[in-house]
Amino acid sequence: MRSSCVRGSMVLSPALLPRLLTHAARWGTSGTRLGGCKGLWSSPRGLALAGETAQPVPLPSQARVVICGGGIVGTSVAYHLAKLGWTEIVLLEQGRLGAGTTRLCAGIVSVAKPISIECKMADYSNSLYERLEEETGVKTGYVKTGSLCLAQNQDRFLSLKRLASRLKVMGIACNVIKPKDVSKLHPLVNIHDLVGALHLPGDAVVSSPDVNHALATAAASHGVQIYERTTVNRVMLDKGHVTAVETDRGAIECEYFVNCAGQWAYELGQASETKVSVPLHGCEHFYLLSKPPAEPLQPTTPVVMDMDGRIYVRAWQGGILSGGFEKNPKPIFTEGRNQLEIQNMQEDWDHFEPMLTALLRRMPELEACEIHQLVNCPESFTPDMRCLMGESPGAHGYFVLAGMNASGLTFAGGAGKYLAEWMTYGYPTANVWPLDIKRFGNLQSSRTFLRHRVMEVMPLLYNLKVPRWDFQTGRQLRTSPLYDRLDTQGARWMEKHGFERAKYFVPAGKDLLSLDASKTFYKPDWFDIVGAEVKCCKEAVCVIDMSSFTKFEVTSSDDQALELLQYLCANDLDVPVGHIVHTGMLNERGGYENDCSVVRIKKNSFFIISPTDQQVHCWSWLKKHMPKDPNLHLEDVSWKYTALNLIGPRAMDVLGELSYVSMTPEHFPSLFCKEMSVGYANGIRVMSMTHTGEPGFMLYIPIEYALHVYNEVMSVGQKYGIRNAGYYALRSLRIEKFFAFWGQDLDPFTTPLECGREFRVKFDTDIDFLGRASLLQQRQEGVSRRFIMLVLEDHDTELDLWPWWGEPIYRNGELCGTTTSSAYSYTLERHVCLGFVSPPSLDGTPATVTPDFINRGDYEVDIAGQRYPAKAKLYPFSSLFAQQRRRKDNMELSNFQGK
């Protein structure tokens, strides 16, 4: 590749990199930037753009909503709010509209994303950009090129097949193709090392600045006021609510604020009167522009994503645009730096060399092409590779949409739509919990944590992600007091909401290195280890440290605590002291905002136990609905208690010896809580539940007693065959018992009636609760989807691909739903999947699910394109296959001694 900006001939050969580096400064600053003059945004008629005239247009003194950020994300939010009928919308941009990352965006719109909600957003963005030119009259450069996701190995090919199955459920066209078909679609691709590819014919390319221009034009035509060169200094709040925005040109009173500040979203959040955590960090991102080869590429040439080579390639003005996600990214530091400094970052040929080598290996014919430019386009990344969306938990009316992880253009249309719906209706029309900013807390706001994590996140975008992979950076942030003790006993760890949790325990003598590296779509190397833990849970006793669970206490001087929880919870909490109630906290639609266990500790004191990642969301939900009453108190006590789960028939013997109290069901009934002494420790909250359906007890232990109680339990438990167990065993146990978990099976769109939990709803009382009206209507009309259990029938655990989650479910050959979670049942010796199914709609009207529909169908589960027959039930397979694994009447504990 030769550079038109350098004297002489510069070609894209790695051998010429030293020469390129010698001349980098000369041609890097003089070359035309992406899109040439076309990338410079010109103001649409009717926009109030401050700074374009000698007398800047004054800011309004008040507005309903102020949006900070004039990139494609901010203009999309403005566009969609205006479409929903909002007025008095003000959009502020510190520089020029679309002059940041939007101006330098590679322009690729692809649905090849790892989770379903991201695929939905990308699909909507694609359709929006396609019709935007007709709607606004602004050319957007939209070209439906399609894309090719290449696979250099079988594991990558399997991941693409799984993606294809998921996309087909959503109605998105895709085809798994052979290498020779790749050559037919893209003439430059070298296919010698490929095993296959995924073709996405609906993917497209656009001019990102022009799409931004079109969105701004449409927004302005609906009354949105846009002001350039206006810097937001901070957001003012009063009693936790947004009241005004302070800028360098004066203040604007407002009810809502939307932080779409991209790489500056973190600093802007920290600058508010009440700090808002926006966990993201910027990294440099490079892509190369070439001049056309001898035979210029057509504009409709498919985009190529070679994730194993860490590169993407698209046609650009007859030549190519190629970038990637390297293994050693370069974080950038935005503190105290303005947009102009960031957007003029320098090229780095040394850093780009591995991606250049990968490009020429994939497309050798490009070696003689002339170089146009190497572009440094900074992008912002989040701790889990998912964007940040939603209302801040600590500031009502403060919304965030940022951290697009190099997919801002792909997500902007859909994300803007969902956020506008959120602000209008209280929640979007789709489940966006995986993107909800409340999945993070202040603990992820450390700059050091973010810098380290984004250096791992950026390469992970193209890494092969197999089930149960874990982040390696930012670990040991939150740990149980037992962490060191469990670690020395072979615990292998995973992280949830910053908390370290044991997956399983490696027995002495196992090859730890190979076990930790065994990440696969097939049977994992920990299979037998987890099986032994499950067996121990069923035949003796196991201990699982579950300290990560979220724990709240609600107390009051009178009945205020009961009245609040009776309104928020679907089940009846007016139970005797010491009783435990499993219940959901529902929204107005009857969907689950939280799934929890509530213990009535005292007459006016309640102990709430929720999933780990519900800590911020559940707190926010409770605070949102709490009345302003000084006699009503909510406290997060997650850090005060260590939680030990004793699972198994011998748990009662262990606790009986340690407490000198009979723990039999006659003396300690199910779903009961009592404060007891265990060993020398007092005040232990012992609860007869295990979250698995197996017999046993949860112990909530004040942290100062945790090590003592654990040591006593393990010591006394030796004669009963006690051993440690992890969350993988817990998962297997709960799934075979048909237990649904929030965030996996339950979400804000799932009701108790749809998942067989009507018995946990207080329909037989006159007590009003949030969601009651919707549930009564649904009970009268019937449900159109149903949570079921599927046991795979003709599936070889040793040789076949495993189901994990998101697999399509077919009934009588027709698509009817997807799985939400899955595990191997060591009791049934089968794979068990949980998921939702729906009957085909009649004339566009959802049909009602009946027991006959469930029981009389022939079911199959699609795993990476291969279907496996399955037996479906609406209740647990408690007795199925019992003849294959009947429990012994007289337990032989000798095999457990010393293990």
mmCIF file of C-alpha atoms in Angstrom, residues 279-496:
data_model
loop_
_atom_site.group_PDB
_atom_site.id
_atom_site.type_symbol
_atom_site.label_atom_id
_atom_site.label_comp_id
_atom_site.label_asym_id
_atom_site.label_seq_id
_atom_site.Cartn_x
_atom_site.Cartn_y
_atom_site.Cartn_z
ATOM 1 C CA PRO A 279 -17.999 2.956 34.999
ATOM 2 C CA LEU A 280 -16.207 3.290 31.683
ATOM 3 C CA HIS A 281 -12.718 4.072 30.414
ATOM 4 C CA GLY A 282 -11.297 5.039 27.046
ATOM 5 C CA CYS A 283 -8.799 3.163 24.894
ATOM 6 C CA GLU A 284 -7.113 4.062 21.644
ATOM 7 C CA HIS A 285 -8.563 2.233 18.652
ATOM 8 C CA PHE A 286 -6.798 2.100 15.285
ATOM 9 C CA TYR A 287 -7.927 1.417 11.759
ATOM 10 C CA LEU A 288 -6.227 1.715 8.381
ATOM 11 C CA LEU A 289 -7.560 3.365 5.215
ATOM 12 C CA SER A 290 -6.239 2.366 1.813
ATOM 13 C CA LYS A 291 -6.570 3.711 -1.695
ATOM 14 C CA PRO A 292 -8.296 1.406 -4.219
ATOM 15 C CA PRO A 293 -6.400 -1.629 -5.534
ATOM 16 C CA ALA A 294 -6.054 -2.246 -9.277
ATOM 17 C CA GLU A 295 -9.616 -3.501 -9.291
ATOM 18 C CA PRO A 296 -11.524 -1.269 -6.840
ATOM 19 C CA LEU A 297 -13.848 -2.923 -4.369
ATOM 20 C CA GLN A 298 -17.538 -2.428 -4.976
ATOM 21 C CA PRO A 299 -19.517 -0.536 -2.301
ATOM 22 C CA THR A 300 -21.621 -3.675 -1.745
ATOM 23 C CA THR A 301 -18.586 -5.847 -0.889
ATOM 24 C CA PRO A 302 -19.385 -7.690 2.382
ATOM 25 C CA VAL A 303 -17.778 -6.604 5.637
ATOM 26 C CA VAL A 304 -15.310 -9.209 6.909
ATOM 27 C CA MET A 305 -14.910 -9.938 10.629
ATOM 28 C CA ASP A 306 -11.967 -12.243 11.218
ATOM 29 C CA MET A 307 -12.186 -12.472 14.997
ATOM 30 C CA ASP A 308 -9.475 -15.115 15.251
ATOM 31 C CA GLY A 309 -7.210 -12.690 13.392
ATOM 32 C CA ARG A 310 -8.565 -9.816 15.549
ATOM 33 C CA ILE A 311 -9.483 -7.675 12.528
ATOM 34 C CA TYR A 312 -12.460 -6.332 10.614
ATOM 35 C CA VAL A 313 -12.396 -5.105 6.994
ATOM 36 C CA ARG A 314 -14.912 -3.134 4.932
ATOM 37 C CA ALA A 315 -14.873 -1.466 1.528
ATOM 38 C CA TRP A 316 -14.111 2.270 1.643
ATOM 39 C CA GLN A 317 -14.072 4.477 -1.452
ATOM 40 C CA GLY A 318 -12.896 1.561 -3.593
ATOM 41 C CA GLY A 319 -10.168 0.653 -1.101
ATOM 42 C CA ILE A 320 -10.486 -0.842 2.362
ATOM 43 C CA LEU A 321 -10.963 0.241 5.954
ATOM 44 C CA SER A 322 -9.458 -2.260 8.401
ATOM 45 C CA GLY A 323 -9.109 -2.152 12.167
ATOM 46 C CA GLY A 324 -9.144 -4.570 15.049
ATOM 47 C CA PHE A 325 -8.959 -5.260 18.759
ATOM 48 C CA GLU A 326 -5.409 -5.981 19.751
ATOM 49 C CA LYS A 327 -4.192 -8.002 22.733
ATOM 50 C CA ASN A 328 -2.324 -5.040 24.254
ATOM 51 C CA PRO A 329 -4.656 -2.008 24.087
ATOM 52 C CA LYS A 330 -3.579 1.504 25.050
ATOM 53 C CA PRO A 331 -5.836 3.196 27.633
ATOM 54 C CA ILE A 332 -6.319 6.945 27.333
ATOM 55 C CA PHE A 333 -6.815 9.401 30.127
ATOM 56 C CA THR A 334 -9.553 11.960 29.681
ATOM 57 C CA GLU A 335 -9.188 13.777 33.015
ATOM 58 C CA GLY A 336 -8.851 17.479 32.288
ATOM 59 C CA ARG A 337 -8.649 16.955 28.525
ATOM 60 C CA ASN A 338 -11.125 18.355 26.053
ATOM 61 C CA GLN A 339 -12.588 16.930 22.877
ATOM 62 C CA LEU A 340 -10.040 18.597 20.592
ATOM 63 C CA GLU A 341 -7.126 16.878 22.354
ATOM 64 C CA ILE A 342 -8.720 13.450 22.189
ATOM 65 C CA GLN A 343 -9.846 13.598 18.574
ATOM 66 C CA ASN A 344 -6.364 14.547 17.316
ATOM 67 C CA MET A 345 -4.533 11.566 18.802
ATOM 68 C CA GLN A 346 -1.545 10.303 16.829
ATOM 69 C CA GLU A 347 -1.142 7.118 14.825
ATOM 70 C CA ASP A 348 1.108 4.352 16.146
ATOM 71 C CA TRP A 349 2.432 2.006 13.462
ATOM 72 C CA ASP A 350 4.393 -0.153 15.900
ATOM 73 C CA HIS A 351 1.195 -0.835 17.771
ATOM 74 C CA PHE A 352 -0.810 -1.528 14.606
ATOM 75 C CA GLU A 353 1.725 -3.934 13.078
ATOM 76 C CA PRO A 354 0.142 -7.218 14.360
ATOM 77 C CA MET A 355 -3.213 -6.219 12.885
ATOM 78 C CA LEU A 356 -1.564 -5.185 9.632
ATOM 79 C CA THR A 357 0.090 -8.611 9.457
ATOM 80 C CA ALA A 358 -3.250 -10.316 10.113
ATOM 81 C CA LEU A 359 -4.878 -8.204 7.385
ATOM 82 C CA LEU A 360 -2.302 -9.193 4.780
ATOM 83 C CA ARG A 361 -2.554 -12.835 5.791
ATOM 84 C CA ARG A 362 -6.310 -12.710 5.271
ATOM 85 C CA MET A 363 -6.159 -10.578 2.084
ATOM 86 C CA PRO A 364 -2.692 -10.990 0.491
ATOM 87 C CA GLU A 365 -3.661 -9.042 -2.636
ATOM 88 C CA LEU A 366 -3.757 -5.842 -0.596
ATOM 89 C CA GLU A 367 0.031 -5.835 -0.152
ATOM 90 C CA ALA A 368 0.521 -3.588 -3.178
ATOM 91 C CA CYS A 369 -2.241 -1.143 -2.265
ATOM 92 C CA GLU A 370 -1.452 2.480 -1.468
ATOM 93 C CA ILE A 371 -1.901 3.630 2.105
ATOM 94 C CA HIS A 372 -4.234 6.523 2.716
ATOM 95 C CA GLN A 373 -4.099 6.928 6.491
ATOM 96 C CA LEU A 374 -3.886 5.245 9.872
ATOM 97 C CA VAL A 375 -6.674 6.626 12.071
ATOM 98 C CA ASN A 376 -6.599 6.684 15.872
ATOM 99 C CA CYS A 377 -10.239 6.677 16.988
ATOM 100 C CA PRO A 378 -10.635 6.483 20.786
ATOM 101 C CA GLU A 379 -13.479 4.342 22.123
ATOM 102 C CA SER A 380 -14.899 3.878 25.629
ATOM 103 C CA PHE A 381 -15.302 0.463 27.247
ATOM 104 C CA THR A 382 -17.166 -0.842 30.293
ATOM 105 C CA PRO A 383 -16.172 -3.508 32.861
ATOM 106 C CA ASP A 384 -18.325 -6.246 31.284
ATOM 107 C CA MET A 385 -18.327 -5.277 27.570
ATOM 108 C CA ARG A 386 -21.963 -4.126 27.701
ATOM 109 C CA CYS A 387 -23.182 -0.565 27.356
ATOM 110 C CA LEU A 388 -24.525 1.500 30.251
ATOM 111 C CA MET A 389 -28.196 2.424 30.092
ATOM 112 C CA GLY A 390 -30.838 3.621 32.493
ATOM 113 C CA GLU A 391 -31.587 5.838 35.457
ATOM 114 C CA SER A 392 -28.911 6.367 38.082
ATOM 115 C CA PRO A 393 -29.840 4.671 41.374
ATOM 116 C CA GLY A 394 -28.847 7.716 43.441
ATOM 117 C CA ALA A 395 -30.232 10.567 41.338
ATOM 118 C CA HIS A 396 -33.823 10.477 40.116
ATOM 119 C CA GLY A 397 -34.191 11.927 36.647
ATOM 120 C CA TYR A 398 -30.469 11.385 35.839
ATOM 121 C CA PHE A 399 -30.258 8.932 32.921
ATOM 122 C CA VAL A 400 -27.132 7.507 31.309
ATOM 123 C CA LEU A 401 -26.453 6.077 27.851
ATOM 124 C CA ALA A 402 -22.729 5.573 27.285
ATOM 125 C CA GLY A 403 -19.914 3.020 27.141
ATOM 126 C CA MET A 404 -20.649 1.498 23.749
ATOM 127 C CA ASN A 405 -17.545 -0.728 23.562
ATOM 128 C CA ALA A 406 -16.702 0.259 19.967
ATOM 129 C CA SER A 407 -20.293 -0.418 18.813
ATOM 130 C CA GLY A 408 -21.758 3.062 19.198
ATOM 131 C CA LEU A 409 -23.083 3.252 15.659
ATOM 132 C CA THR A 410 -24.487 -0.281 15.789
ATOM 133 C CA PHE A 411 -26.280 0.284 19.101
ATOM 134 C CA ALA A 412 -27.168 3.990 18.929
ATOM 135 C CA GLY A 413 -30.515 3.634 17.168
ATOM 136 C CA GLY A 414 -31.855 0.835 19.354
ATOM 137 C CA ALA A 415 -30.316 2.136 22.570
ATOM 138 C CA GLY A 416 -31.749 5.607 21.973
ATOM 139 C CA LYS A 417 -35.170 4.078 21.361
ATOM 140 C CA TYR A 418 -35.078 1.985 24.538
ATOM 141 C CA LEU A 419 -33.848 4.855 26.713
ATOM 142 C CA ALA A 420 -36.556 7.162 25.356
ATOM 143 C CA GLU A 421 -39.156 4.490 26.178
ATOM 144 C CA TRP A 422 -37.644 4.126 29.643
ATOM 145 C CA MET A 423 -37.987 7.850 30.289
ATOM 146 C CA THR A 424 -41.524 7.920 28.873
ATOM 147 C CA TYR A 425 -43.125 4.745 30.211
ATOM 148 C CA GLY A 426 -40.929 3.899 33.188
ATOM 149 C CA TYR A 427 -39.293 0.934 31.408
ATOM 150 C CA PRO A 428 -38.434 -0.027 27.806
ATOM 151 C CA THR A 429 -40.446 -2.432 25.686
ATOM 152 C CA ALA A 430 -37.682 -5.062 25.990
ATOM 153 C CA ASN A 431 -35.715 -6.589 28.855
ATOM 154 C CA VAL A 432 -32.583 -4.427 29.102
ATOM 155 C CA TRP A 433 -31.397 -5.680 32.504
ATOM 156 C CA PRO A 434 -28.079 -6.902 30.984
ATOM 157 C CA LEU A 435 -27.409 -3.232 30.086
ATOM 158 C CA ASP A 436 -28.936 -1.557 33.153
ATOM 159 C CA ILE A 437 -26.438 0.760 34.849
ATOM 160 C CA LYS A 438 -27.713 -0.557 38.186
ATOM 161 C CA ARG A 439 -25.899 -3.825 37.557
ATOM 162 C CA PHE A 440 -22.851 -1.887 38.787
ATOM 163 C CA GLY A 441 -22.246 -0.082 42.040
ATOM 164 C CA ASN A 442 -19.708 2.412 43.325
ATOM 165 C CA LEU A 443 -17.235 -0.425 43.800
ATOM 166 C CA GLN A 444 -16.655 -0.446 40.006
ATOM 167 C CA SER A 445 -15.903 3.293 39.913
ATOM 168 C CA SER A 446 -12.232 3.056 40.844
ATOM 169 C CA ARG A 447 -10.106 4.524 38.055
ATOM 170 C CA THR A 448 -7.417 1.925 38.684
ATOM 171 C CA PHE A 449 -9.959 -0.883 38.406
ATOM 172 C CA LEU A 450 -11.369 0.573 35.181
ATOM 173 C CA ARG A 451 -7.944 1.037 33.570
ATOM 174 C CA HIS A 452 -6.961 -2.522 34.321
ATOM 175 C CA ARG A 453 -10.301 -3.992 33.316
ATOM 176 C CA VAL A 454 -10.614 -2.205 29.951
ATOM 177 C CA MET A 455 -7.183 -3.512 28.967
ATOM 178 C CA GLU A 456 -8.741 -6.966 29.308
ATOM 179 C CA VAL A 457 -12.132 -6.032 27.849
ATOM 180 C CA MET A 458 -10.928 -4.647 24.521
ATOM 181 C CA PRO A 459 -9.164 -7.882 23.425
ATOM 182 C CA LEU A 460 -12.125 -9.905 24.717
ATOM 183 C CA LEU A 461 -14.400 -8.323 22.121
ATOM 184 C CA TYR A 462 -12.912 -10.684 19.541
ATOM 185 C CA ASN A 463 -11.768 -13.468 21.877
ATOM 186 C CA LEU A 464 -13.570 -16.771 21.706
ATOM 187 C CA LYS A 465 -15.934 -16.680 24.687
ATOM 188 C CA VAL A 466 -16.980 -20.153 25.751
ATOM 189 C CA PRO A 467 -19.454 -20.836 28.573
ATOM 190 C CA ARG A 468 -18.377 -20.018 32.130
ATOM 191 C CA TRP A 469 -15.387 -17.851 31.201
ATOM 192 C CA ASP A 470 -14.294 -15.324 33.829
ATOM 193 C CA PHE A 471 -12.608 -11.940 33.888
ATOM 194 C CA GLN A 472 -9.061 -12.038 35.213
ATOM 195 C CA THR A 473 -8.571 -8.381 36.156
ATOM 196 C CA GLY A 474 -10.156 -6.458 39.008
ATOM 197 C CA ARG A 475 -10.435 -9.603 41.094
ATOM 198 C CA GLN A 476 -10.503 -10.148 44.862
ATOM 199 C CA LEU A 477 -12.331 -6.857 45.222
ATOM 200 C CA ARG A 478 -15.016 -8.278 47.521
ATOM 201 C CA THR A 479 -14.338 -11.481 49.415
ATOM 202 C CA SER A 480 -15.853 -13.526 52.192
ATOM 203 C CA PRO A 481 -13.925 -13.774 55.489
ATOM 204 C CA LEU A 482 -13.446 -17.429 54.505
ATOM 205 C CA TYR A 483 -11.752 -16.667 51.186
ATOM 206 C CA ASP A 484 -8.187 -17.597 52.194
ATOM 207 C CA ARG A 485 -9.334 -20.716 53.991
ATOM 208 C CA LEU A 486 -11.358 -21.923 51.022
ATOM 209 C CA ASP A 487 -8.600 -20.994 48.585
ATOM 210 C CA THR A 488 -6.112 -23.269 50.353
ATOM 211 C CA GLN A 489 -8.646 -26.094 50.103
ATOM 212 C CA GLY A 490 -8.722 -25.942 46.311
ATOM 213 C CA ALA A 491 -11.476 -23.439 45.571
ATOM 214 C CA ARG A 492 -11.670 -22.274 41.971
ATOM 215 C CA TRP A 493 -13.188 -18.816 41.796
ATOM 216 C CA MET A 494 -15.588 -16.818 39.674
ATOM 217 C CA GLU A 495 -16.710 -13.234 40.165
ATOM 218 C CA LYS A 496 -20.248 -11.880 40.553
#
